[in-house]
PDB file of C-alpha atoms in Angstrom:
ATOM      1  CA  UNK A  12     118.713  77.157  98.328  1.00 76.00           C
ATOM      2  CA  UNK A  13     116.895  77.777  94.329  1.00 84.00           C
ATOM      3  CA  UNK A  14     117.593  81.348  93.766  1.00 86.00           C
ATOM      4  CA  UNK A  15     115.762  83.187  91.540  1.00 90.00           C
ATOM      5  CA  UNK A  16     116.199  87.403  90.562  1.00 91.00           C
ATOM      6  CA  UNK A  17     113.305  89.114  89.723  1.00 93.00           C
ATOM      7  CA  UNK A  18     113.899  92.953  88.380  1.00 93.00           C
ATOM      8  CA  UNK A  19     111.257  95.285  90.128  1.00 94.00           C
ATOM      9  CA  UNK A  20     113.152  98.277  88.733  1.00 94.00           C
ATOM     10  CA  UNK A  21     115.332  99.441  86.149  1.00 93.00           C
ATOM     11  CA  UNK A  22     117.141 103.073  85.396  1.00 94.00           C
ATOM     12  CA  UNK A  23     120.645 103.640  83.612  1.00 92.00           C
ATOM     13  CA  UNK A  24     122.345 104.027  86.532  1.00 91.00           C
ATOM     14  CA  UNK A  25     120.566 101.115  88.608  1.00 92.00           C
ATOM     15  CA  UNK A  26     118.587  98.288  89.286  1.00 92.00           C
ATOM     16  CA  UNK A  27     116.078  96.805  92.164  1.00 94.00           C
ATOM     17  CA  UNK A  28     115.407  93.161  92.142  1.00 94.00           C
ATOM     18  CA  UNK A  29     113.513  90.638  94.474  1.00 93.00           C
ATOM     19  CA  UNK A  30     115.151  87.386  95.814  1.00 92.00           C
ATOM     20  CA  UNK A  31     113.140  84.170  95.665  1.00 92.00           C
ATOM     21  CA  UNK A  32     114.127  80.941  96.487  1.00 89.00           C
ATOM     22  CA  UNK A  33     112.212  78.341  94.382  1.00 90.00           C
ATOM     23  CA  UNK A  34     112.457  75.421  96.851  1.00 89.00           C
ATOM     24  CA  UNK A  35     110.279  77.137  99.194  1.00 88.00           C
ATOM     25  CA  UNK A  36     106.351  78.407  98.408  1.00 88.00           C
ATOM     26  CA  UNK A  37     104.257  80.526 100.938  1.00 86.00           C
ATOM     27  CA  UNK A  38     100.036  80.273 101.375  1.00 89.00           C
ATOM     28  CA  UNK A  39      99.310  80.859  98.108  1.00 91.00           C
ATOM     29  CA  UNK A  40     101.896  78.370  96.413  1.00 91.00           C
ATOM     30  CA  UNK A  41     104.368  81.051  94.587  1.00 89.00           C
ATOM     31  CA  UNK A  42     108.170  81.011  95.377  1.00 91.00           C
ATOM     32  CA  UNK A  43     109.206  82.344  98.941  1.00 88.00           C
ATOM     33  CA  UNK A  44     110.783  85.901  99.139  1.00 89.00           C
ATOM     34  CA  UNK A  45     113.937  85.561 101.038  1.00 90.00           C
ATOM     35  CA  UNK A  46     115.213  89.830 100.488  1.00 91.00           C
ATOM     36  CA  UNK A  47     116.065  91.562  97.971  1.00 93.00           C
ATOM     37  CA  UNK A  48     118.939  93.711  96.085  1.00 93.00           C
ATOM     38  CA  UNK A  49     119.728  97.762  95.080  1.00 94.00           C
ATOM     39  CA  UNK A  50     122.469  98.909  93.194  1.00 92.00           C
ATOM     40  CA  UNK A  51     124.007 101.584  91.311  1.00 92.00           C
ATOM     41  CA  UNK A  52     126.143 101.332  88.967  1.00 88.00           C
ATOM     42  CA  UNK A  53     128.991 104.055  88.552  1.00 87.00           C
ATOM     43  CA  UNK A  54     132.201 104.659  86.703  1.00 84.00           C
ATOM     44  CA  UNK A  55     134.817 103.410  90.202  1.00 84.00           C
ATOM     45  CA  UNK A  56     132.436 100.304  90.221  1.00 83.00           C
ATOM     46  CA  UNK A  57     128.976  98.991  91.458  1.00 86.00           C
ATOM     47  CA  UNK A  58     127.496 100.010  95.416  1.00 90.00           C
ATOM     48  CA  UNK A  59     124.299  98.200  96.405  1.00 91.00           C
ATOM     49  CA  UNK A  60     122.476  97.142  99.397  1.00 93.00           C
ATOM     50  CA  UNK A  61     121.466  93.974  99.604  1.00 92.00           C
ATOM     51  CA  UNK A  62     118.559  92.622 102.641  1.00 91.00           C
ATOM     52  CA  UNK A  63     117.795  88.816 103.539  1.00 90.00           C
ATOM     53  CA  UNK A  64     115.234  88.856 105.571  1.00 89.00           C
ATOM     54  CA  UNK A  65     116.481  88.482 109.214  1.00 89.00           C
ATOM     55  CA  UNK A  66     115.053  83.881 109.411  1.00 84.00           C
ATOM     56  CA  UNK A  67     116.787  83.279 105.620  1.00 84.00           C
ATOM     57  CA  UNK A  68     120.458  85.313 107.328  1.00 85.00           C
ATOM     58  CA  UNK A  69     120.541  83.195 110.750  1.00 85.00           C
ATOM     59  CA  UNK A  70     120.457  80.024 108.128  1.00 85.00           C
ATOM     60  CA  UNK A  71     123.159  80.836 106.176  1.00 85.00           C
ATOM     61  CA  UNK A  72     126.577  80.782 108.347  1.00 88.00           C
ATOM     62  CA  UNK A  73     128.442  83.959 107.184  1.00 86.00           C
ATOM     63  CA  UNK A  74     131.603  82.232 104.583  1.00 88.00           C
ATOM     64  CA  UNK A  75     128.330  81.363 102.807  1.00 88.00           C
ATOM     65  CA  UNK A  76     126.856  84.693 102.870  1.00 86.00           C
ATOM     66  CA  UNK A  77     130.297  86.017 101.596  1.00 86.00           C
ATOM     67  CA  UNK A  78     129.819  83.323  98.569  1.00 87.00           C
ATOM     68  CA  UNK A  79     126.161  83.683  97.770  1.00 85.00           C
ATOM     69  CA  UNK A  80     126.989  87.460  97.802  1.00 84.00           C
ATOM     70  CA  UNK A  81     130.014  88.086  95.196  1.00 83.00           C
ATOM     71  CA  UNK A  82     128.139  85.050  92.782  1.00 83.00           C
ATOM     72  CA  UNK A  83     125.083  87.289  92.905  1.00 85.00           C
ATOM     73  CA  UNK A  84     127.465  89.911  92.144  1.00 81.00           C
ATOM     74  CA  UNK A  85     129.799  88.122  89.376  1.00 79.00           C
ATOM     75  CA  UNK A  86     126.547  87.489  87.425  1.00 79.00           C
ATOM     76  CA  UNK A  87     124.241  90.682  87.245  1.00 80.00           C
ATOM     77  CA  UNK A  88     127.819  93.190  87.285  1.00 75.00           C
ATOM     78  CA  UNK A  89     130.446  91.499  84.961  1.00 70.00           C
ATOM     79  CA  UNK A  90     127.885  90.722  81.975  1.00 66.00           C
ATOM     80  CA  UNK A  91     127.781  94.645  82.079  1.00 66.00           C
ATOM     81  CA  UNK A  92     131.505  95.346  81.905  1.00 65.00           C
ATOM     82  CA  UNK A  93     131.772  97.405  84.662  1.00 65.00           C
ATOM     83  CA  UNK A  94     134.932  98.103  87.130  1.00 67.00           C
ATOM     84  CA  UNK A  95     135.599  94.456  89.276  1.00 72.00           C
ATOM     85  CA  UNK A  96     135.492  96.552  92.211  1.00 80.00           C
ATOM     86  CA  UNK A  97     131.688  96.901  94.365  1.00 82.00           C
ATOM     87  CA  UNK A  98     131.025  97.670  97.921  1.00 87.00           C
ATOM     88  CA  UNK A  99     127.689  95.482  99.123  1.00 87.00           C
ATOM     89  CA  UNK A 100     125.766  96.743 102.888  1.00 88.00           C
ATOM     90  CA  UNK A 101     124.429  93.658 103.700  1.00 88.00           C
ATOM     91  CA  UNK A 102     120.891  94.107 106.513  1.00 86.00           C
ATOM     92  CA  UNK A 103     119.069  91.211 108.230  1.00 86.00           C
ATOM     93  CA  UNK A 104     115.893  92.948 109.559  1.00 83.00           C
ATOM     94  CA  UNK A 105     112.976  90.940 110.894  1.00 82.00           C
ATOM     95  CA  UNK A 106     110.159  91.322 108.903  1.00 79.00           C
ATOM     96  CA  UNK A 107     107.790  91.932 112.431  1.00 81.00           C
ATOM     97  CA  UNK A 108     106.957  95.728 110.841  1.00 79.00           C
ATOM     98  CA  UNK A 109     107.474  95.604 107.502  1.00 77.00           C
ATOM     99  CA  UNK A 110     105.711  97.347 105.534  1.00 82.00           C
ATOM    100  CA  UNK A 111     105.455  99.318 101.673  1.00 79.00           C
ATOM    101  CA  UNK A 112     104.676 102.530 101.215  1.00 82.00           C
ATOM    102  CA  UNK A 113     103.516 103.251  98.167  1.00 80.00           C
ATOM    103  CA  UNK A 114     100.518 105.480  95.405  1.00 84.00           C
ATOM    104  CA  UNK A 115     100.339 103.391  93.236  1.00 81.00           C
ATOM    105  CA  UNK A 116      96.706 101.073  91.792  1.00 70.00           C
ATOM    106  CA  UNK A 117      95.115 100.429  95.054  1.00 64.00           C
ATOM    107  CA  UNK A 118      93.606  97.121  93.637  1.00 61.00           C
ATOM    108  CA  UNK A 119      97.205  95.574  95.345  1.00 57.00           C
ATOM    109  CA  UNK A 120      99.105  95.422  98.509  1.00 57.00           C
ATOM    110  CA  UNK A 121     102.253  94.551  96.063  1.00 58.00           C
ATOM    111  CA  UNK A 122     103.283  97.348  94.259  1.00 54.00           C
ATOM    112  CA  UNK A 123     105.931  94.834  92.182  1.00 55.00           C
ATOM    113  CA  UNK A 124     102.013  93.694  90.954  1.00 54.00           C
ATOM    114  CA  UNK A 125     101.193  97.251  89.651  1.00 47.00           C
ATOM    115  CA  UNK A 126     104.655  97.639  87.532  1.00 46.00           C
ATOM    116  CA  UNK A 127     104.393  93.716  86.201  1.00 45.00           C
ATOM    117  CA  UNK A 128     100.971  95.235  84.823  1.00 40.00           C
ATOM    118  CA  UNK A 129     102.262  98.700  83.700  1.00 39.00           C
ATOM    119  CA  UNK A 130     105.031  96.456  81.323  1.00 36.00           C
TER     120      UNK A 130
END
């Protein structure tokens, strides 16, 4: 896995990242999305939700997943000078019924693209 993070949203106390594997590509030869990460920063620590799509999750053993989460959070949280404590919920949903609802630019099915244009 060659992980790339792309920040989609940032507020004063939270961030949302799309997770991509640069070693895998989709039908348009773009990096394959493997999940997303939502983080909320507080004075006591970092709280978040990690979603790895079911297919990707099945390829990672439990111990490697734990190391993956710790490395990911170390890269994102420690440079910000926040407390080392974190609580992250992990889910591995199936994409069979995945939908994104939005009222962004109606010319796209991908809300991240609308955010990119707004930057």
